[in-house]
Amino acid sequence: MSKKETAAKSSEGEQLSELELTLTVLWNSVRRWMSQRSNSKVAGGLSDLDVFLLHLLVYRNRALRGIDLAFALSIDDMHLVSYSLKKLARLGLASSKKIGKEVFYEATEKGHSHYQEFLNDRKKYLEPTLQVLSREFNLEALTGSLRMLSSAYEQAARSAASS
């Protein structure tokens, strides 16, 4: 390999490291934002996972199994999801219904109120900045790119696990 090819590979590696660092910071920032929902007037004491699951129930607006929610969020540990869903049900933010051997969860009216409070805060605190950023790039295209990137990392993780 020539020096030029080695430098290009090194540069690509450095760029990928920078991307992974940026994604990690983004993830931690999103989790911090979501964890602020634990200070909600509707319900307190929620973890960021509780908030993610509740909001996914509201956003999807239909009964979902824990496994469906775990899959949607790419969570491998079903015990975490199950614990969180039971907590949401205990707090009256979600309801559960057993159909056959499966348990389905739906957001309650209180859960919908929590989500509405979140939307109001997002509109107040986050959307003004995102409107400025959307002049620079298309949020829909960015979402698609991030999904493709997630798929690449998921595939890499599977390949590494099976080698």
XYZ file of N, CA, C and O in Angstrom:
652
model
N 0.851 -1.178 0.000
C 0.000 0.000 0.000
C 0.893 1.237 0.000
O 1.840 1.328 0.766
N 0.557 2.186 -0.834
C 1.348 3.417 -0.924
C 1.088 4.313 0.282
O 0.117 4.133 1.018
N 1.977 5.303 0.458
C 1.803 6.253 1.560
C 0.485 7.004 1.423
O -0.195 7.269 2.407
N 0.161 7.331 0.182
C -1.090 8.061 -0.076
C -2.294 7.208 0.326
O -3.236 7.702 0.942
N -2.284 5.916 -0.035
C -3.385 5.006 0.327
C -3.440 4.811 1.834
O -4.527 4.791 2.424
N -2.275 4.699 2.472
C -2.224 4.540 3.928
C -2.773 5.789 4.619
O -3.538 5.694 5.572
N -2.385 6.956 4.111
C -2.887 8.221 4.684
C -4.388 8.331 4.505
O -5.099 8.782 5.416
N -4.898 7.918 3.345
C -6.343 7.972 3.100
C -7.075 7.028 4.047
O -8.117 7.376 4.607
N -6.528 5.802 4.238
C -7.157 4.840 5.166
C -7.145 5.394 6.577
O -8.117 5.289 7.306
N -6.000 5.994 6.983
C -5.892 6.579 8.311
C -6.899 7.702 8.473
O -7.563 7.816 9.492
N -7.016 8.538 7.445
C -7.959 9.641 7.490
C -9.397 9.129 7.602
O -10.194 9.664 8.367
N -9.723 8.075 6.834
C -11.063 7.478 6.929
C -11.301 6.920 8.323
O -12.384 7.064 8.884
N -10.277 6.270 8.881
C -10.388 5.733 10.242
C -10.597 6.834 11.260
O -11.404 6.703 12.182
N -9.871 7.928 11.090
C -10.028 9.070 11.987
C -11.421 9.679 11.839
O -12.047 10.068 12.824
N -11.903 9.771 10.618
C -13.238 10.315 10.386
C -14.301 9.427 11.029
O -15.263 9.928 11.617
N -14.114 8.118 10.935
C -15.065 7.192 11.549
C -15.014 7.316 13.066
O -16.053 7.304 13.728
N -13.817 7.469 13.627
C -13.694 7.680 15.080
C -14.394 8.966 15.496
O -15.086 9.008 16.519
N -14.229 10.012 14.708
C -14.891 11.282 15.011
C -16.407 11.147 14.920
O -17.150 11.677 15.752
N -16.875 10.406 13.910
C -18.305 10.146 13.774
C -18.832 9.390 14.995
O -19.871 9.752 15.558
N -18.118 8.359 15.428
C -18.566 7.570 16.590
C -18.579 8.414 17.854
O -19.512 8.305 18.669
N -17.595 9.276 18.006
C -17.578 10.190 19.152
C -18.788 11.115 19.100
O -19.493 11.319 20.090
N -19.058 11.671 17.930
C -20.194 12.583 17.757
C -21.515 11.876 18.030
O -22.403 12.435 18.690
N -21.652 10.645 17.534
C -22.879 9.882 17.780
C -23.056 9.582 19.270
O -24.176 9.620 19.788
N -21.957 9.300 19.951
C -22.018 9.036 21.397
C -22.466 10.280 22.149
O -23.323 10.213 23.039
N -21.911 11.421 21.775
C -22.313 12.682 22.412
C -23.783 12.968 22.110
O -24.547 13.366 23.002
N -24.199 12.744 20.862
C -25.606 12.939 20.487
C -26.506 12.038 21.331
O -27.512 12.500 21.878
N -26.169 10.758 21.423
C -26.978 9.810 22.205
C -27.094 10.271 23.647
O -28.188 10.286 24.219
N -25.983 10.669 24.255
C -26.025 11.114 25.650
C -26.831 12.399 25.799
O -27.536 12.581 26.796
N -26.759 13.271 24.809
C -27.546 14.508 24.846
C -29.040 14.218 24.717
O -29.859 14.813 25.425
N -29.402 13.308 23.825
C -30.817 12.924 23.675
C -31.311 12.278 24.966
O -32.412 12.585 25.437
N -30.507 11.397 25.554
C -30.909 10.759 26.819
C -31.086 11.801 27.920
O -32.023 11.709 28.719
N -30.193 12.792 27.965
C -30.321 13.843 28.979
C -31.614 14.626 28.756
O -32.345 14.932 29.694
N -31.912 14.943 27.494
C -33.148 15.651 27.156
C -34.357 14.825 27.583
O -35.278 15.326 28.213
N -34.341 13.538 27.235
C -35.471 12.668 27.584
C -35.581 12.489 29.101
O -36.689 12.410 29.630
N -34.453 12.440 29.782
C -34.515 12.243 31.233
C -35.108 13.457 31.937
O -35.610 13.345 33.055
N -35.092 14.603 31.279
C -35.751 15.775 31.847
C -37.256 15.538 31.982
O -37.926 16.186 32.760
N -37.780 14.602 31.219
C -39.194 14.256 31.306
C -39.509 13.572 32.624
O -40.662 13.425 32.998
N -38.478 13.140 33.355
C -38.736 12.562 34.677
C -39.199 13.645 35.641
O -39.720 13.347 36.708
N -39.023 14.899 35.260
C -39.485 16.023 36.070
C -40.862 16.509 35.641
O -41.259 17.605 35.953
N -41.581 15.689 34.905
C -42.885 16.050 34.369
C -43.898 16.328 35.472
O -43.852 15.725 36.538
N -44.832 17.222 35.167
C -45.938 17.471 36.105
C -46.909 16.294 36.126
O -47.593 16.058 37.101
N -46.969 15.549 35.017
C -47.911 14.433 34.893
C -47.437 13.227 35.691
O -48.214 12.581 36.375
N -46.143 12.908 35.591
C -45.590 11.739 36.285
C -44.115 11.963 36.532
O -43.386 12.391 35.651
N -43.663 11.671 37.738
C -42.257 11.830 38.083
C -41.564 10.494 38.256
O -42.205 9.439 38.292
N -40.259 10.556 38.350
C -39.475 9.364 38.631
C -39.274 8.421 37.460
O -38.994 7.246 37.657
N -39.420 8.921 36.239
C -39.244 8.068 35.064
C -37.796 8.074 34.609
O -37.135 9.110 34.633
N -37.319 6.932 34.159
C -35.997 6.860 33.541
C -36.127 7.261 32.082
O -37.240 7.348 31.543
N -34.997 7.468 31.433
C -35.068 7.804 30.008
C -35.692 6.654 29.220
O -36.456 6.887 28.289
N -35.436 5.399 29.599
C -36.058 4.268 28.914
C -37.568 4.277 29.108
O -38.325 4.030 28.157
N -38.019 4.586 30.321
C -39.468 4.693 30.575
C -40.090 5.704 29.616
O -41.129 5.450 29.012
N -39.436 6.842 29.474
C -39.954 7.913 28.622
C -39.951 7.474 27.156
O -40.933 7.666 26.438
N -38.840 6.869 26.705
C -38.774 6.385 25.322
C -39.913 5.414 25.036
O -40.590 5.504 24.010
N -40.129 4.457 25.930
C -41.166 3.444 25.712
C -42.560 4.065 25.729
O -43.392 3.758 24.871
N -42.821 4.927 26.693
C -44.123 5.575 26.776
C -44.392 6.389 25.519
O -45.472 6.294 24.919
N -43.419 7.141 25.091
C -43.626 7.989 23.922
C -43.759 7.163 22.647
O -44.519 7.539 21.749
N -43.098 6.041 22.591
C -43.269 5.162 21.440
C -44.682 4.579 21.427
O -45.304 4.465 20.367
N -45.210 4.237 22.598
C -46.597 3.756 22.672
C -47.574 4.818 22.187
O -48.509 4.519 21.436
N -47.358 6.052 22.614
C -48.247 7.137 22.189
C -48.073 7.398 20.699
O -49.046 7.500 19.954
N -46.826 7.485 20.270
C -46.517 7.810 18.873
C -47.077 6.755 17.922
O -47.644 7.086 16.885
N -46.945 5.483 18.252
C -47.461 4.410 17.398
C -48.979 4.279 17.509
O -49.622 3.743 16.627
N -49.536 4.729 18.659
C -50.984 4.790 18.872
C -51.714 3.466 18.636
O -52.760 3.429 17.984
N -51.134 2.392 19.147
C -51.785 1.079 19.094
C -51.144 0.187 20.144
O -50.063 0.488 20.657
N -51.803 -0.905 20.465
C -51.278 -1.840 21.445
C -50.047 -2.542 20.871
O -50.054 -2.987 19.724
N -48.992 -2.594 21.681
C -47.743 -3.227 21.262
C -47.227 -4.154 22.355
O -47.431 -3.892 23.545
N -46.553 -5.208 21.933
C -45.912 -6.112 22.875
C -44.562 -5.526 23.279
O -43.976 -4.719 22.556
N -44.072 -5.956 24.414
C -42.758 -5.518 24.862
C -41.688 -5.830 23.834
O -40.790 -5.021 23.581
N -41.771 -6.994 23.205
C -40.781 -7.400 22.210
C -40.799 -6.457 21.003
O -39.763 -6.160 20.416
N -41.992 -5.959 20.639
C -42.102 -4.998 19.535
C -41.396 -3.688 19.884
O -40.697 -3.108 19.050
N -41.584 -3.245 21.115
C -40.961 -2.004 21.565
C -39.444 -2.157 21.656
O -38.698 -1.265 21.242
N -38.993 -3.291 22.183
C -37.555 -3.550 22.279
C -36.931 -3.570 20.889
O -35.858 -3.002 20.662
N -37.604 -4.220 19.955
C -37.105 -4.297 18.582
C -37.029 -2.911 17.960
O -36.033 -2.553 17.325
N -38.071 -2.106 18.143
C -38.108 -0.757 17.561
C -36.968 0.114 18.079
O -36.433 0.948 17.344
N -36.591 -0.087 19.344
C -35.520 0.711 19.943
C -34.169 -0.004 19.920
O -33.188 0.501 20.476
N -34.128 -1.200 19.324
C -32.898 -1.995 19.231
C -32.311 -2.283 20.615
O -31.118 -2.127 20.856
N -33.182 -2.733 21.518
C -32.765 -3.087 22.876
C -32.748 -4.607 22.975
O -33.747 -5.268 22.689
N -31.621 -5.150 23.383
C -31.478 -6.595 23.490
C -31.994 -7.154 24.814
O -32.441 -8.289 24.866
N -31.929 -6.367 25.860
C -32.277 -6.857 27.194
C -33.775 -6.668 27.471
O -34.213 -5.603 27.895
N -34.532 -7.727 27.222
C -35.990 -7.668 27.418
C -36.372 -7.431 28.876
O -37.436 -6.879 29.159
N -35.506 -7.823 29.814
C -35.824 -7.601 31.227
C -35.951 -6.106 31.517
O -36.835 -5.696 32.280
N -35.092 -5.293 30.908
C -35.171 -3.843 31.098
C -36.485 -3.295 30.564
O -37.148 -2.480 31.203
N -36.874 -3.771 29.384
C -38.111 -3.310 28.753
C -39.315 -3.761 29.578
O -40.222 -2.964 29.850
N -39.317 -5.017 29.988
C -40.439 -5.550 30.792
C -40.592 -4.779 32.092
O -41.704 -4.414 32.485
N -39.481 -4.538 32.775
C -39.518 -3.796 34.034
C -40.087 -2.396 33.810
O -40.942 -1.923 34.561
N -39.621 -1.741 32.761
C -40.069 -0.389 32.460
C -41.561 -0.351 32.133
O -42.293 0.529 32.600
N -42.031 -1.308 31.335
C -43.454 -1.346 30.974
C -44.328 -1.606 32.202
O -45.394 -1.000 32.347
N -43.884 -2.474 33.084
C -44.639 -2.730 34.320
C -44.678 -1.478 35.189
O -45.700 -1.170 35.813
N -43.574 -0.744 35.222
C -43.525 0.508 35.972
C -44.503 1.525 35.384
O -45.247 2.179 36.116
N -44.525 1.637 34.045
C -45.459 2.566 33.396
C -46.908 2.190 33.702
O -47.743 3.067 33.950
N -47.197 0.897 33.717
C -48.554 0.435 34.039
C -48.887 0.740 35.496
O -49.992 1.212 35.807
N -47.928 0.509 36.383
C -48.144 0.765 37.817
C -48.408 2.253 38.068
O -49.208 2.612 38.941
N -47.778 3.133 37.276
C -47.962 4.573 37.427
C -49.186 5.103 36.687
O -49.479 6.295 36.731
N -49.883 4.203 35.979
C -51.089 4.606 35.268
C -50.827 5.299 33.942
O -51.735 5.908 33.371
N -49.604 5.200 33.431
C -49.256 5.823 32.157
C -49.503 4.883 30.987
O -49.619 5.322 29.841
N -49.564 3.600 31.273
C -49.824 2.586 30.257
C -50.735 1.538 30.869
O -50.796 1.380 32.090
N -51.442 0.855 30.015
C -52.266 -0.264 30.470
C -51.790 -1.511 29.744
O -51.193 -1.432 28.675
N -52.051 -2.652 30.355
C -51.652 -3.908 29.724
C -52.865 -4.813 29.592
O -53.801 -4.739 30.383
N -52.823 -5.631 28.545
C -53.906 -6.579 28.303
C -53.277 -7.849 27.760
O -52.482 -7.798 26.810
N -53.634 -8.960 28.376
C -53.108 -10.238 27.921
C -54.036 -10.809 26.852
O -55.243 -10.913 27.052
N -53.446 -11.148 25.727
C -54.175 -11.782 24.629
C -53.433 -13.078 24.319
O -52.314 -13.035 23.797
N -54.047 -14.180 24.674
C -53.351 -15.461 24.557
C -52.187 -15.467 25.520
O -52.346 -15.196 26.704
N -51.016 -15.759 25.021
C -49.820 -15.769 25.860
C -49.075 -14.441 25.831
O -48.096 -14.256 26.536
N -49.537 -13.525 25.001
C -48.854 -12.244 24.805
C -49.485 -11.143 25.655
O -50.698 -11.107 25.835
N -48.644 -10.228 26.143
C -49.116 -9.051 26.863
C -48.899 -7.844 25.955
O -47.799 -7.617 25.463
N -49.971 -7.094 25.744
C -49.934 -5.898 24.907
C -50.076 -4.665 25.793
O -50.841 -4.678 26.764
N -49.361 -3.614 25.437
C -49.378 -2.370 26.205
C -49.886 -1.233 25.329
O -49.614 -1.176 24.141
N -50.632 -0.339 25.968
C -51.113 0.886 25.313
C -50.940 2.037 26.282
O -51.025 1.861 27.501
N -50.732 3.214 25.731
C -50.660 4.411 26.564
C -52.065 4.765 27.040
O -53.030 4.651 26.294
N -52.155 5.172 28.283
C -53.430 5.630 28.841
C -53.581 7.131 28.554
O -52.685 7.764 27.987
N -54.683 7.677 28.982
C -54.895 9.122 28.829
C -53.801 9.891 29.571
O -53.295 10.908 29.075
N -53.427 9.394 30.743
C -52.342 10.026 31.505
C -51.035 9.949 30.718
O -50.249 10.899 30.706
N -50.787 8.833 30.054
C -49.598 8.684 29.207
C -49.624 9.663 28.050
O -48.603 10.267 27.701
N -50.793 9.846 27.454
C -50.948 10.818 26.370
C -50.694 12.242 26.882
O -50.092 13.053 26.170
N -51.131 12.528 28.107
C -50.891 13.856 28.694
C -49.393 14.090 28.886
O -48.893 15.194 28.653
N -48.696 13.057 29.330
C -47.243 13.150 29.502
C -46.583 13.476 28.160
O -45.710 14.333 28.074
N -47.016 12.785 27.121
C -46.457 13.011 25.788
C -46.774 14.419 25.293
O -45.917 15.081 24.699
N -47.980 14.894 25.542
C -48.357 16.247 25.121
C -47.495 17.282 25.831
O -47.056 18.263 25.222
N -47.244 17.062 27.113
C -46.373 17.970 27.865
C -44.967 17.968 27.246
O -44.342 19.019 27.090
N -44.490 16.785 26.864
C -43.198 16.663 26.186
C -43.197 17.443 24.873
O -42.247 18.178 24.577
N -44.249 17.290 24.066
C -44.330 18.001 22.791
C -44.304 19.515 22.987
O -43.658 20.243 22.226
N -45.005 19.979 24.024
C -45.012 21.408 24.322
C -43.613 21.902 24.682
O -43.178 22.958 24.219
N -42.912 21.131 25.522
C -41.546 21.499 25.892
C -40.609 21.430 24.688
O -39.740 22.284 24.523
N -40.783 20.414 23.849
C -39.940 20.284 22.663
C -40.139 21.483 21.743
O -39.182 22.034 21.207
N -41.401 21.883 21.587
C -41.706 23.049 20.734
C -41.043 24.311 21.305
O -40.529 25.140 20.548
N -41.031 24.426 22.608
C -40.485 25.612 23.271
C -38.957 25.625 23.292
O -38.331 26.657 23.015
N -38.340 24.486 23.621
C -36.900 24.461 23.872
C -36.050 23.917 22.729
O -34.902 24.317 22.570
N -36.568 22.987 21.953
C -35.744 22.309 20.958
C -36.031 22.756 19.525
O -35.106 22.957 18.735
N -37.299 22.913 19.195
C -37.649 23.207 17.803
C -37.077 24.520 17.268
O -36.714 24.575 16.094
N -36.957 25.575 18.058
C -36.357 26.802 17.488
C -34.941 26.554 16.944
O -34.608 27.034 15.864
N -34.143 25.810 17.679
C -32.790 25.494 17.216
C -32.833 24.598 15.998
O -32.077 24.787 15.036
N -33.709 23.609 16.017
C -33.802 22.688 14.886
C -34.301 23.398 13.630
O -33.926 23.020 12.519
N -35.126 24.431 13.781
C -35.569 25.191 12.616
C -34.393 25.896 11.950
O -34.294 25.940 10.723
N -33.474 26.406 12.755
C -32.277 27.040 12.208
C -31.415 25.984 11.519
O -30.935 26.191 10.399
N -31.247 24.840 12.159
C -30.435 23.768 11.580
C -31.050 23.212 10.297
O -30.336 22.805 9.387
N -32.381 23.199 10.230
C -33.043 22.630 9.052
C -32.785 23.468 7.798
O -32.995 22.997 6.688
N -32.309 24.687 7.966
C -31.906 25.487 6.807
C -30.627 24.922 6.195
O -30.374 25.092 5.014
N -29.825 24.271 7.028
C -28.548 23.709 6.584
C -28.702 22.304 6.001
O -27.967 21.920 5.120
N -29.630 21.533 6.558
C -29.830 20.166 6.081
C -31.263 19.739 6.306
O -31.966 20.277 7.154
N -31.678 18.785 5.531
C -33.033 18.261 5.565
C -33.148 17.227 6.685
O -32.448 16.204 6.656
N -34.023 17.473 7.661
C -34.160 16.553 8.786
C -34.654 15.173 8.348
O -34.243 14.154 8.899
N -35.514 15.128 7.347
C -36.004 13.838 6.850
C -34.858 13.035 6.224
O -34.728 11.838 6.465
N -34.028 13.703 5.445
C -32.878 13.029 4.830
C -31.880 12.595 5.902
O -31.307 11.500 5.828
N -31.678 13.431 6.912
C -30.775 13.083 8.016
C -31.283 11.852 8.751
O -30.509 10.947 9.074
N -32.588 11.798 8.997
C -33.182 10.638 9.662
C -32.931 9.378 8.848
O -32.543 8.337 9.394
N -33.129 9.451 7.537
C -32.866 8.303 6.670
C -31.409 7.883 6.717
O -31.097 6.691 6.786
N -30.513 8.853 6.707
C -29.080 8.546 6.770
C -28.711 7.898 8.099
O -27.929 6.945 8.146
N -29.278 8.391 9.180
C -28.993 7.806 10.496
C -29.545 6.380 10.601
O -28.925 5.517 11.226
N -30.687 6.123 9.970
C -31.221 4.760 9.952
C -30.291 3.822 9.187
O -30.046 2.692 9.597
N -29.780 4.295 8.060
C -28.834 3.473 7.289
C -27.557 3.230 8.092
O -27.010 2.129 8.095
N -27.094 4.248 8.792
C -25.909 4.112 9.629
C -26.161 3.108 10.760
O -25.303 2.273 11.063
N -27.355 3.163 11.360
C -27.726 2.186 12.403
C -27.681 0.775 11.848
O -27.186 -0.147 12.507
N -28.177 0.608 10.637
C -28.170 -0.712 10.000
C -26.740 -1.203 9.781
O -26.446 -2.385 9.990
N -25.860 -0.316 9.364
C -24.467 -0.698 9.138
C -23.812 -1.153 10.444
O -23.113 -2.174 10.478
N -24.059 -0.415 11.531
C -23.497 -0.799 12.827
C -24.111 -2.102 13.333
O -23.425 -2.943 13.911
N -25.411 -2.281 13.119
C -26.076 -3.513 13.533
C -25.475 -4.707 12.797
O -25.189 -5.746 13.395
N -25.281 -4.561 11.494
C -24.692 -5.639 10.698
C -23.263 -5.920 11.135
O -22.858 -7.086 11.243
N -22.509 -4.892 11.396
C -21.133 -5.072 11.859
C -21.100 -5.799 13.193
O -20.254 -6.682 13.413
N -22.031 -5.463 14.091
C -22.089 -6.123 15.390
C -22.423 -7.602 15.229
O -21.824 -8.464 15.885
N -23.354 -7.921 14.339
C -23.704 -9.322 14.084
C -22.531 -10.082 13.491
O -22.260 -11.215 13.870
N -21.852 -9.463 12.542
C -20.700 -10.118 11.912
C -19.588 -10.365 12.931
O -18.997 -11.444 12.962
N -19.326 -9.388 13.759
C -18.281 -9.536 14.784
C -18.657 -10.614 15.796
O -17.806 -11.381 16.252
N -19.940 -10.680 16.140
C -20.391 -11.676 17.121
C -20.320 -13.103 16.569
O -20.135 -14.045 17.318
N -20.445 -13.241 15.265
C -20.465 -14.583 14.676
C -19.103 -15.029 14.159
O -18.974 -16.115 13.622
N -18.090 -14.189 14.311
C -16.763 -14.600 13.813
C -15.889 -15.167 14.896
O -16.152 -15.148 16.024
